[in-house]
mmCIF file of C-alpha atoms in Angstrom:
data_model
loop_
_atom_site.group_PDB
_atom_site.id
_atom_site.type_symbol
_atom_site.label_atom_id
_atom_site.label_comp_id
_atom_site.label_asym_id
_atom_site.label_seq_id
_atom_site.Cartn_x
_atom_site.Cartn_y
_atom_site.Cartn_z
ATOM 1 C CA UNK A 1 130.135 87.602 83.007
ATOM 2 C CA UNK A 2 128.925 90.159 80.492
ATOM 3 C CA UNK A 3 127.957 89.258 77.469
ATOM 4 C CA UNK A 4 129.029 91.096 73.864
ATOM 5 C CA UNK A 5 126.075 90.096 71.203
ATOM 6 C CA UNK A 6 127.816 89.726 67.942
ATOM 7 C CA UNK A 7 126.847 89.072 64.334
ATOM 8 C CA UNK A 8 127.315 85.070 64.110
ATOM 9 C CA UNK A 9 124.700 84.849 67.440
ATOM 10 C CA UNK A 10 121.662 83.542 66.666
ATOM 11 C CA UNK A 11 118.307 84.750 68.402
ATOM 12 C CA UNK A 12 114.852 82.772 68.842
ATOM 13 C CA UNK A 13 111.960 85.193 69.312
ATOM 14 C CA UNK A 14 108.974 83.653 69.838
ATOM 15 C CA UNK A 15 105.361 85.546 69.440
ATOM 16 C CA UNK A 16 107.330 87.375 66.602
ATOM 17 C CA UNK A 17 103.943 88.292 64.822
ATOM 18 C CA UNK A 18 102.641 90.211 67.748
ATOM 19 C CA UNK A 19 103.091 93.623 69.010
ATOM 20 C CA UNK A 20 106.212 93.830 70.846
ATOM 21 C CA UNK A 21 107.874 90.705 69.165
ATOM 22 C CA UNK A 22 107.717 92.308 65.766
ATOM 23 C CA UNK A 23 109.425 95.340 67.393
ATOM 24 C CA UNK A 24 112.249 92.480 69.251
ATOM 25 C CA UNK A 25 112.960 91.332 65.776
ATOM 26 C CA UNK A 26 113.473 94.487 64.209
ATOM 27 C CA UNK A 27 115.654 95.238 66.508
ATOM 28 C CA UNK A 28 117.592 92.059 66.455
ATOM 29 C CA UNK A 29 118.371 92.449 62.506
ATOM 30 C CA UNK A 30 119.850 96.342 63.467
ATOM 31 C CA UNK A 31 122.024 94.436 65.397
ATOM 32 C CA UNK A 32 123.162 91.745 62.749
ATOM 33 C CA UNK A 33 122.155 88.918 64.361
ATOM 34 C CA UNK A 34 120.694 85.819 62.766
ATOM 35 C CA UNK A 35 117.351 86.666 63.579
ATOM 36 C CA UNK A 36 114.935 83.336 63.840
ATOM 37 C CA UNK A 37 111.047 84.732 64.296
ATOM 38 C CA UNK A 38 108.632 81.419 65.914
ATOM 39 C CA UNK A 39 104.800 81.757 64.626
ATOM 40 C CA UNK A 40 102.147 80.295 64.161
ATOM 41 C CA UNK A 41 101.191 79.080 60.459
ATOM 42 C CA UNK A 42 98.105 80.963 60.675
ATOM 43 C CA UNK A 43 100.066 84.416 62.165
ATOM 44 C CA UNK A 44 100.360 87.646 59.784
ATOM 45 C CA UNK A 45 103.939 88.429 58.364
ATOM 46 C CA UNK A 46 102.653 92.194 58.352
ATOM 47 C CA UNK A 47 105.172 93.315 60.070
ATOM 48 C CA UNK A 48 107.897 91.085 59.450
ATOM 49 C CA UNK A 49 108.597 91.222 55.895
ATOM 50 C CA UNK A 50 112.962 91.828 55.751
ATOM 51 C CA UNK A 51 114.184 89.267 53.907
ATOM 52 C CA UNK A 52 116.807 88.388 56.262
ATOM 53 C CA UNK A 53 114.335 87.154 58.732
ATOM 54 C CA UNK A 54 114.311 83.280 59.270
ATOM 55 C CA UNK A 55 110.896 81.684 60.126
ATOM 56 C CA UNK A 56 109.652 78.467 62.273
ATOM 57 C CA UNK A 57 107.012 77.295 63.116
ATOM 58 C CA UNK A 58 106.812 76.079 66.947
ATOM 59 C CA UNK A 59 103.648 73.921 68.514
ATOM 60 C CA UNK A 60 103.681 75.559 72.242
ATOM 61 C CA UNK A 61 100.719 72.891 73.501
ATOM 62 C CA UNK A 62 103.388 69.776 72.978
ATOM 63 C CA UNK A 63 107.026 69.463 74.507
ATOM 64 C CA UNK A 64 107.593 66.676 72.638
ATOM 65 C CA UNK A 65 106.126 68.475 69.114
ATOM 66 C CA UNK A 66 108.358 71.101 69.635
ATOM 67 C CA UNK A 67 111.584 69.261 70.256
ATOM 68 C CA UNK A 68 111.273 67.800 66.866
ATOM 69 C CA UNK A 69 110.489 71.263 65.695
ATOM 70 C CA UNK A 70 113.611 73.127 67.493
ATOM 71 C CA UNK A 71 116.096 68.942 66.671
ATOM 72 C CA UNK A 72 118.926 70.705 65.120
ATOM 73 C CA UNK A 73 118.836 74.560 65.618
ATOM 74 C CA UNK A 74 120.757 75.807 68.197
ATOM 75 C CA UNK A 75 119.805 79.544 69.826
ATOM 76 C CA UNK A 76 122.438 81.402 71.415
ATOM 77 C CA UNK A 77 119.423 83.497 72.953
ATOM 78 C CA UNK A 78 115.785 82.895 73.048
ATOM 79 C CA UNK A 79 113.352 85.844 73.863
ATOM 80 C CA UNK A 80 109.799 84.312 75.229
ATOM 81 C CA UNK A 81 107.628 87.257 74.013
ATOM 82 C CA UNK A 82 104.740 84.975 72.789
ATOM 83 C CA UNK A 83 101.492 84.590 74.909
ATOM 84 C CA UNK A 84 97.462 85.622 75.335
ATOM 85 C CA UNK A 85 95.770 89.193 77.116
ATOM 86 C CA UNK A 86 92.364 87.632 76.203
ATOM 87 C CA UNK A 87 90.507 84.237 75.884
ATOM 88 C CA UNK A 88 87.304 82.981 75.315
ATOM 89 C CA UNK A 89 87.990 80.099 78.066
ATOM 90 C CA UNK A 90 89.877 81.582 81.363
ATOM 91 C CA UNK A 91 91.980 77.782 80.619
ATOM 92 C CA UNK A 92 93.794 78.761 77.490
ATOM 93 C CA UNK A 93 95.665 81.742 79.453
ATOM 94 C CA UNK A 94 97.287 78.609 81.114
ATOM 95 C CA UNK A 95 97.830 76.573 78.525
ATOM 96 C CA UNK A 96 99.674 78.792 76.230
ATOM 97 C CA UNK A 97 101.307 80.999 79.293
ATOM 98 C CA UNK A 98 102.142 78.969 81.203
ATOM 99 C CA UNK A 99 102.140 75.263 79.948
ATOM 100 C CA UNK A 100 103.506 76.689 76.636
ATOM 101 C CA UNK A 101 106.072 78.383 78.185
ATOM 102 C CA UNK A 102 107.764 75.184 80.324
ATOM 103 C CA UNK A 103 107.034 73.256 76.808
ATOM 104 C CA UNK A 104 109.360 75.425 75.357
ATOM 105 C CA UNK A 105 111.909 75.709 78.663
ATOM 106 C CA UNK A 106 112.059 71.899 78.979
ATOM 107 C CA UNK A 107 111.972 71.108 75.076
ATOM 108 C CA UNK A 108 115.666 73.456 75.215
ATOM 109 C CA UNK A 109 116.863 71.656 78.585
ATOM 110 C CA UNK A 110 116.112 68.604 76.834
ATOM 111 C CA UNK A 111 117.968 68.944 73.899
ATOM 112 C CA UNK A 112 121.234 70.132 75.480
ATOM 113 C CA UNK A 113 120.770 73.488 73.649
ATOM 114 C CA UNK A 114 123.393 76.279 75.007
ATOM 115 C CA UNK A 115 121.611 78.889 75.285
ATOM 116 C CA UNK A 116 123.281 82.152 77.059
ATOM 117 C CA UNK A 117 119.974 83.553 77.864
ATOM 118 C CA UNK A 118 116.398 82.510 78.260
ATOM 119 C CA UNK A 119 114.270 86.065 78.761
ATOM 120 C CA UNK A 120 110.480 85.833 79.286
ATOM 121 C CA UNK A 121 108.240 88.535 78.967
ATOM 122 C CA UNK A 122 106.332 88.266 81.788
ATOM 123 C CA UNK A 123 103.982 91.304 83.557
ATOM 124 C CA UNK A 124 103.261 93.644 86.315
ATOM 125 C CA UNK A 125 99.905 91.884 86.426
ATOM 126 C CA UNK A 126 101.457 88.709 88.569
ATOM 127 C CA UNK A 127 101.163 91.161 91.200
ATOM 128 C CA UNK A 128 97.762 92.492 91.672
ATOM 129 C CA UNK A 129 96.170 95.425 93.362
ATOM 130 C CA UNK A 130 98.516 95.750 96.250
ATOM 131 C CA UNK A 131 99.566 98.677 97.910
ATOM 132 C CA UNK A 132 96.152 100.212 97.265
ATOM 133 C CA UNK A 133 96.341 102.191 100.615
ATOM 134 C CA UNK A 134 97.040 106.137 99.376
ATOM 135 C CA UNK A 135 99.264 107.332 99.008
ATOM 136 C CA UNK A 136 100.158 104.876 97.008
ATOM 137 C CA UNK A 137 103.488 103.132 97.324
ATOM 138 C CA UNK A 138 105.735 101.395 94.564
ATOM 139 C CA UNK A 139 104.995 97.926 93.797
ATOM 140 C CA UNK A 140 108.316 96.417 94.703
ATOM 141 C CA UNK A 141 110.245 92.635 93.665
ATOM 142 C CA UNK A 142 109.811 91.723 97.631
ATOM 143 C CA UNK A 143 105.860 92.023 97.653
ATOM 144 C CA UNK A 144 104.112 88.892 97.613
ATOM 145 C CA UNK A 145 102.344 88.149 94.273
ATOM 146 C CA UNK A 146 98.448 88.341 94.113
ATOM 147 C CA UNK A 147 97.334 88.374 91.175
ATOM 148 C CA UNK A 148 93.642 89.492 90.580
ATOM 149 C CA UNK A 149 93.393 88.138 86.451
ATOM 150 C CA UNK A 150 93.837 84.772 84.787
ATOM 151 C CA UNK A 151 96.517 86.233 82.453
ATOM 152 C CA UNK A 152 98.613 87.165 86.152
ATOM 153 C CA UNK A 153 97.894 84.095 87.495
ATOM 154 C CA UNK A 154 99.161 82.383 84.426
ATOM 155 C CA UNK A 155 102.175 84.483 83.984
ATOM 156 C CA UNK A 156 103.198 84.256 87.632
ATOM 157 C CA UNK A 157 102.641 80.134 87.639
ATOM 158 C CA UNK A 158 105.389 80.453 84.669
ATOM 159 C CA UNK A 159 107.574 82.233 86.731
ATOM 160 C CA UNK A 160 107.680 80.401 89.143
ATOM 161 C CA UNK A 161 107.947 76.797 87.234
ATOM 162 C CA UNK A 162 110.650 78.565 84.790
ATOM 163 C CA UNK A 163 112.741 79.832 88.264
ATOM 164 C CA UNK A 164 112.896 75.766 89.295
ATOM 165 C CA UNK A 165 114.519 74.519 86.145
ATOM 166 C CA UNK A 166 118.261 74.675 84.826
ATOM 167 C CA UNK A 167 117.844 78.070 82.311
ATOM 168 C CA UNK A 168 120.315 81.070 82.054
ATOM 169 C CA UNK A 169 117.082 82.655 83.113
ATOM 170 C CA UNK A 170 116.073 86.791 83.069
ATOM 171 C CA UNK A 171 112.328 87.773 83.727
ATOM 172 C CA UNK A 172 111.214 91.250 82.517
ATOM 173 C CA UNK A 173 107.739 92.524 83.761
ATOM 174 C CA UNK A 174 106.737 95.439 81.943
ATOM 175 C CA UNK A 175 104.127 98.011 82.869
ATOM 176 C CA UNK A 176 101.326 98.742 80.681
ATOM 177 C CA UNK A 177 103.016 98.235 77.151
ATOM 178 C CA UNK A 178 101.753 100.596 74.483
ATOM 179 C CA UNK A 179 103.224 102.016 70.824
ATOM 180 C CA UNK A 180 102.539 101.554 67.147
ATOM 181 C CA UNK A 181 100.741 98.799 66.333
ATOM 182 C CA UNK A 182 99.122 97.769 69.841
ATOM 183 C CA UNK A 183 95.233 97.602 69.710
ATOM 184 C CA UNK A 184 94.248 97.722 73.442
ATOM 185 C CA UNK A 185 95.570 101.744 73.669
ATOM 186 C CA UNK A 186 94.283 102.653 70.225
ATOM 187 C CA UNK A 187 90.566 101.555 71.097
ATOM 188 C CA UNK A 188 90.947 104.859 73.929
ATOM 189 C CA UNK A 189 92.682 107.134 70.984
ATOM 190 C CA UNK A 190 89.754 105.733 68.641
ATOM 191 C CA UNK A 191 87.068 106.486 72.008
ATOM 192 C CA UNK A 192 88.828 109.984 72.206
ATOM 193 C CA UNK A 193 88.544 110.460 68.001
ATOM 194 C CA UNK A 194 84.860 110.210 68.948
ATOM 195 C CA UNK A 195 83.922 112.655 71.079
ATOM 196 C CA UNK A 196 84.143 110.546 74.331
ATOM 197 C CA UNK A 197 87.051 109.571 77.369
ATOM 198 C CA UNK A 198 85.761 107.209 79.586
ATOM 199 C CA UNK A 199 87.482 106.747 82.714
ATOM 200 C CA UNK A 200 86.551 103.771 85.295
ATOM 201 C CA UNK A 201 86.105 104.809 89.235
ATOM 202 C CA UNK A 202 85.797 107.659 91.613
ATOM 203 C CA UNK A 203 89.051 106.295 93.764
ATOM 204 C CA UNK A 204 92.372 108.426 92.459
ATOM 205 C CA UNK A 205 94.366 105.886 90.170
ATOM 206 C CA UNK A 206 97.816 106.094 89.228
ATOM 207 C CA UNK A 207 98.849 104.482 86.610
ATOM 208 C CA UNK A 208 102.108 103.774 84.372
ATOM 209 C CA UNK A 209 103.448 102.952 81.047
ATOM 210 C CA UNK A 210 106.321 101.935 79.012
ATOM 211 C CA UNK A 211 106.745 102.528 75.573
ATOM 212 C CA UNK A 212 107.266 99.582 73.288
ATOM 213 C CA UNK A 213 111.060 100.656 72.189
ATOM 214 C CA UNK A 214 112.259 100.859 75.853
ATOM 215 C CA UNK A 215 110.460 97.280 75.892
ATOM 216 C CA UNK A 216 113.099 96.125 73.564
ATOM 217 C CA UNK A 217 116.126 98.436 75.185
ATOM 218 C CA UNK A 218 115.643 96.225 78.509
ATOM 219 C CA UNK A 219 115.456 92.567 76.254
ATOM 220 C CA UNK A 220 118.664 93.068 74.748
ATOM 221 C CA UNK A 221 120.162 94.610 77.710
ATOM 222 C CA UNK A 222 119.187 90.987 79.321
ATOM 223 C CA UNK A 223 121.135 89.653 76.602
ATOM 224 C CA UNK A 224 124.485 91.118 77.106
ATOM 225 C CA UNK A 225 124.061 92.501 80.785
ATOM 226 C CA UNK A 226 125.435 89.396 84.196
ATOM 227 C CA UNK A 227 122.034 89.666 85.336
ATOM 228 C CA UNK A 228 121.020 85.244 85.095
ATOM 229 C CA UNK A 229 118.107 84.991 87.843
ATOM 230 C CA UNK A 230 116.876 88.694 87.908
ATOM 231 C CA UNK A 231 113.567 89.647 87.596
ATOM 232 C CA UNK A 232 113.045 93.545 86.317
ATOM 233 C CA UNK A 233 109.915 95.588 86.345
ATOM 234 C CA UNK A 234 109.732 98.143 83.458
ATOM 235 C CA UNK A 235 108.159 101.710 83.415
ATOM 236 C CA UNK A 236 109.089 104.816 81.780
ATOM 237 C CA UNK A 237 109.973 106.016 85.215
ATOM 238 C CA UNK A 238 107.267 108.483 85.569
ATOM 239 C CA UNK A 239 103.159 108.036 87.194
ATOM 240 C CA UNK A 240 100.028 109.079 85.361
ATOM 241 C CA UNK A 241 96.766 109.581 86.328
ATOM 242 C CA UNK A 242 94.166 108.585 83.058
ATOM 243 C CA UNK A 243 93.438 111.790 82.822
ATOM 244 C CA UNK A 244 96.907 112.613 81.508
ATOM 245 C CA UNK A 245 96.975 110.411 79.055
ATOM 246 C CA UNK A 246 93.985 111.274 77.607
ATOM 247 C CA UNK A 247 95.130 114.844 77.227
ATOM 248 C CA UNK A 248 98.334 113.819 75.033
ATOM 249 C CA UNK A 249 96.195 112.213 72.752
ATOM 250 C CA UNK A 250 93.704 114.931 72.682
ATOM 251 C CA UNK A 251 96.454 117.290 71.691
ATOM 252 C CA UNK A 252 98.233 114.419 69.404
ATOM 253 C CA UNK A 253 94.406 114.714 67.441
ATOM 254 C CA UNK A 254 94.239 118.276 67.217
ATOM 255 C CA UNK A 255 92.218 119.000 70.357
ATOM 256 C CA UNK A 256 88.925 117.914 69.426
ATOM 257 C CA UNK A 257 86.200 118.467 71.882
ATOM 258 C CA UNK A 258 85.757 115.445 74.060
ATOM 259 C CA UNK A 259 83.347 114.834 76.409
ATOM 260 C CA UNK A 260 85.129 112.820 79.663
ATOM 261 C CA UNK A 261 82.677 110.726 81.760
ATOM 262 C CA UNK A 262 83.524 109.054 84.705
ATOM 263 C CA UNK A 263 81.872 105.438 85.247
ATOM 264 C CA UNK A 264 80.779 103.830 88.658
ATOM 265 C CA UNK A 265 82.965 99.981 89.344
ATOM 266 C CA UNK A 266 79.032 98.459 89.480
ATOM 267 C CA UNK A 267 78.643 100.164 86.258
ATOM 268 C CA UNK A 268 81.775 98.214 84.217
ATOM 269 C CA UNK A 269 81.137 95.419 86.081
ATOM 270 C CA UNK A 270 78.183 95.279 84.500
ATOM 271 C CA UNK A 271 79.550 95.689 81.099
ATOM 272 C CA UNK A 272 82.406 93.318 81.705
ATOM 273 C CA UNK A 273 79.898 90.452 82.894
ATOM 274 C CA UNK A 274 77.840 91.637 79.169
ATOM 275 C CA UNK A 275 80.943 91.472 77.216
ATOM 276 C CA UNK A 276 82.150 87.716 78.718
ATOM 277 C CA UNK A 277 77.895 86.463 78.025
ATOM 278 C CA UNK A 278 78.583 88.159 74.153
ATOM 279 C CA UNK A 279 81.591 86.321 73.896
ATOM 280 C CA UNK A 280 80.739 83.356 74.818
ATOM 281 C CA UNK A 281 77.316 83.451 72.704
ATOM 282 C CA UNK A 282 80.016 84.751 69.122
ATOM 283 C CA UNK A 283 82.755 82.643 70.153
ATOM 284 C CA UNK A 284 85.082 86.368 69.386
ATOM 285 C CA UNK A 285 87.382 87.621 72.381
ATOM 286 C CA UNK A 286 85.990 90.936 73.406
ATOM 287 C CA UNK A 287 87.770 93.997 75.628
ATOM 288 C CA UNK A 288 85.354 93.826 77.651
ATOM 289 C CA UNK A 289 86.085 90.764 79.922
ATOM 290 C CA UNK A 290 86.831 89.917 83.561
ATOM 291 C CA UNK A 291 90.402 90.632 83.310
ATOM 292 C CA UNK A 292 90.079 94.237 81.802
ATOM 293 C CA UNK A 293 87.174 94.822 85.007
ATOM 294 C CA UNK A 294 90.355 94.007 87.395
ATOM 295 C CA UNK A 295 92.805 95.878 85.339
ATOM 296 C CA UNK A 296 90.481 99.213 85.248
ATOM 297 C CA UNK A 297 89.236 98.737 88.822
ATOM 298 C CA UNK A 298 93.018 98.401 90.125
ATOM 299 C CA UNK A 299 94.156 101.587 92.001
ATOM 300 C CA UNK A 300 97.962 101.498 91.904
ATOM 301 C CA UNK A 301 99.946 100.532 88.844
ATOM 302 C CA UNK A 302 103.485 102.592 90.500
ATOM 303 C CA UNK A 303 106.322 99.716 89.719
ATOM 304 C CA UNK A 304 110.143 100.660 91.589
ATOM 305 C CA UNK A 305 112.382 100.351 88.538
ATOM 306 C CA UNK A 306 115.680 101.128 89.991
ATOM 307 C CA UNK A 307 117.059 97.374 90.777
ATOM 308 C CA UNK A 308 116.598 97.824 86.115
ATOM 309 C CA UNK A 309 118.346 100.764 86.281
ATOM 310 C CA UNK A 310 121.145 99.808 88.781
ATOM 311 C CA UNK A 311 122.058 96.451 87.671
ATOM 312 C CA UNK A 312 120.381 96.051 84.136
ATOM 313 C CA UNK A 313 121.627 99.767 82.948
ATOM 314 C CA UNK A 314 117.899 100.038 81.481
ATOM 315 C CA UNK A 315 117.673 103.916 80.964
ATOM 316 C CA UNK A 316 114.102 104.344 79.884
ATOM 317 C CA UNK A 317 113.921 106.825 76.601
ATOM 318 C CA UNK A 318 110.292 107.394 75.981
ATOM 319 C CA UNK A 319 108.451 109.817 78.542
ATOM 320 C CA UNK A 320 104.235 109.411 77.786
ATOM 321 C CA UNK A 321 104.552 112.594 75.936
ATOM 322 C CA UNK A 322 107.431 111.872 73.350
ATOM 323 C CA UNK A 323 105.947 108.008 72.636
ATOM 324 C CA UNK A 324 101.837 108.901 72.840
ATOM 325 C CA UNK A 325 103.142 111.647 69.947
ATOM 326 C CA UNK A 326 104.708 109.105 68.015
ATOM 327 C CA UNK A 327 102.086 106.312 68.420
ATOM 328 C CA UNK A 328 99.686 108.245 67.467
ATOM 329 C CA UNK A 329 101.448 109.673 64.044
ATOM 330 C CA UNK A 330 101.619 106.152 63.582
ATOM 331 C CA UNK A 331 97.988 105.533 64.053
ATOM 332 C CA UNK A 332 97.155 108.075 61.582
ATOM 333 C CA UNK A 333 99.521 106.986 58.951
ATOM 334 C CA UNK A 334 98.404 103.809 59.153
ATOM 335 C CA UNK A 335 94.702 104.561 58.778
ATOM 336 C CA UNK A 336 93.548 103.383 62.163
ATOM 337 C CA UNK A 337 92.846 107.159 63.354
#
């Protein structure tokens, strides 16, 4: 049955530092709720700084750690937002995705907690280039996952552990994510400041986005909507081609002249093998990694969003135009552009 959140429910968000959880929490306190945010000691409070915000520390590499950490506390929803895009070692994608994950899953089974949702922010990625054939088709829930990036593999092995245990379950697998305060995006709008769009591949790519407030419309929508078992790809309903994009930030800048090159797959592959020898040699995560080769290289990022629509009521509210305009405001006001 539907679900109506009220005040007295309390809500676990996990990852609550990072870029969408900050924006989960926010919206969790508009709501009233008791609002727990799970970090790590070491994690910023940047952007969580309302006093009404509740904090805890939770140990995602032990189930047994974090039952002692989560003994007493009792969710009435916990949002699974916390997890890795880049590692030094292609292992830690798996142990904080998806070990960390079931740690948490199976530390809540085992102490009886009645939850009335579990929702884990999973990704498109679990599914790969597929459908690559033009024109290119929507990636749909009945394709078979193959995912071409550690951080897809490891989100799609915690999918499919977290389906096999006894959870009041909802999987949401947004799109490329982007908004205030996400770094991946602004390093383009920062490429773009300079003088220079670089775009990966001769092949036509279409690619999509969701903005990080629709993000948040479909979690709490999970929350309150009888959708237990569902798994929900998120867009903002429309396709892109890079080029696109690139021209609402170059208008969101002021138009500056920018000079667009287009770069052969050899040519990043190249870089991307570079960037993983740097990393390795500083011991610091670069963008420049395996992972980002696949993501670039991959031809069709078109996600069907209507089983959302139809049975989650997710109505997405941020075209690219309206949320690249606001992100990048944001950037500028902040002093990253």
């Amino acid at each position: 049955m539907p679900t109506k959140i009220t005040q007295s429910m309390k809500i676990l968000i996990t990852g609550a530092s990072g870029f969408i959880g900050s924006f989960i929490v926010e919206e969790a306190l508009r709501r009233g709720m008791e609002t727990w945010a799970a970090m790590r000691r070491s994690s910023s409070k940047k952007y969580l700084q309302d006093d009404r915000i509740h904090f805890i520390e939770l140990d995602f590499s032990s189930q047994e750690r974090l039952i002692e950490q989560l003994r007493g506390h009792h969710f009435d929803y916990i949002v699974h937002a916390a997890g890795v895009t880049k590692c030094l070692n292609p292992d830690d994608f798996f142990a904080m995705n998806t070990h960390g994950t079931l740690n948490l899953a199976n530390a809540v089974i085992t102490l009886q907690m009645p939850v009335r949702r579990f929702v884990f922010l999973s990704s498109l990625s679990i599914f790969g280039a597929i459908r690559e054939q033009q024109p290119y088709e929507d990636i749909r829930d009945t394709d078979r996952p193959q995912p071409n990036t550690r951080y897809g593999q490891s989100k799609l092995k915690a999918e499919e552990a977290l389906k096999s245990l006894p959870l009041p379950l909802v999987i949401l697998r947004p799109t490329g994510v982007y908004g205030p305060r996400e770094r991946d995006y602004f390093l383009m709008a920062k490429s773009i400041k300079g003088h220079i769009d670089v775009a990966a591949g001769y092949k036509p790519q279409v690619i999509t986005f969701v903005y990080v407030r629709d993000v948040v419309q479909a979690v709490f929508l999970s929350l309150e909507k009888d959708v237990v078992g569902q798994a929900f790809f998120l867009s903002d309903g429309h396709d892109y081609t890079s080029a696109a994009f690139s021209d609402l930030i170059i208008k969101e800048l002021g138009n500056p002249w920018c000079l667009r090159v287009k770069v052969p797959l050899w040519v990043l592959r190249a870089a991307t093998i570079l960037g993983e020898h740097i990393s390795r040699l500083t011991g610091k995560t670069t963008a420049l990694n395996n992972d980002k080769y696949n993501i670039l290289s991959q031809r069709n990022w078109k996600c069907d969003i209507q089983p959302a629509i139809e049975r989650l009521g997710y109505q997405p509210q941020w075209p690219l135009d309206k949320g690249t305009k606001e992100t990048i405001q944001w950037y500028k006001d902040n002093k990253w552009l």
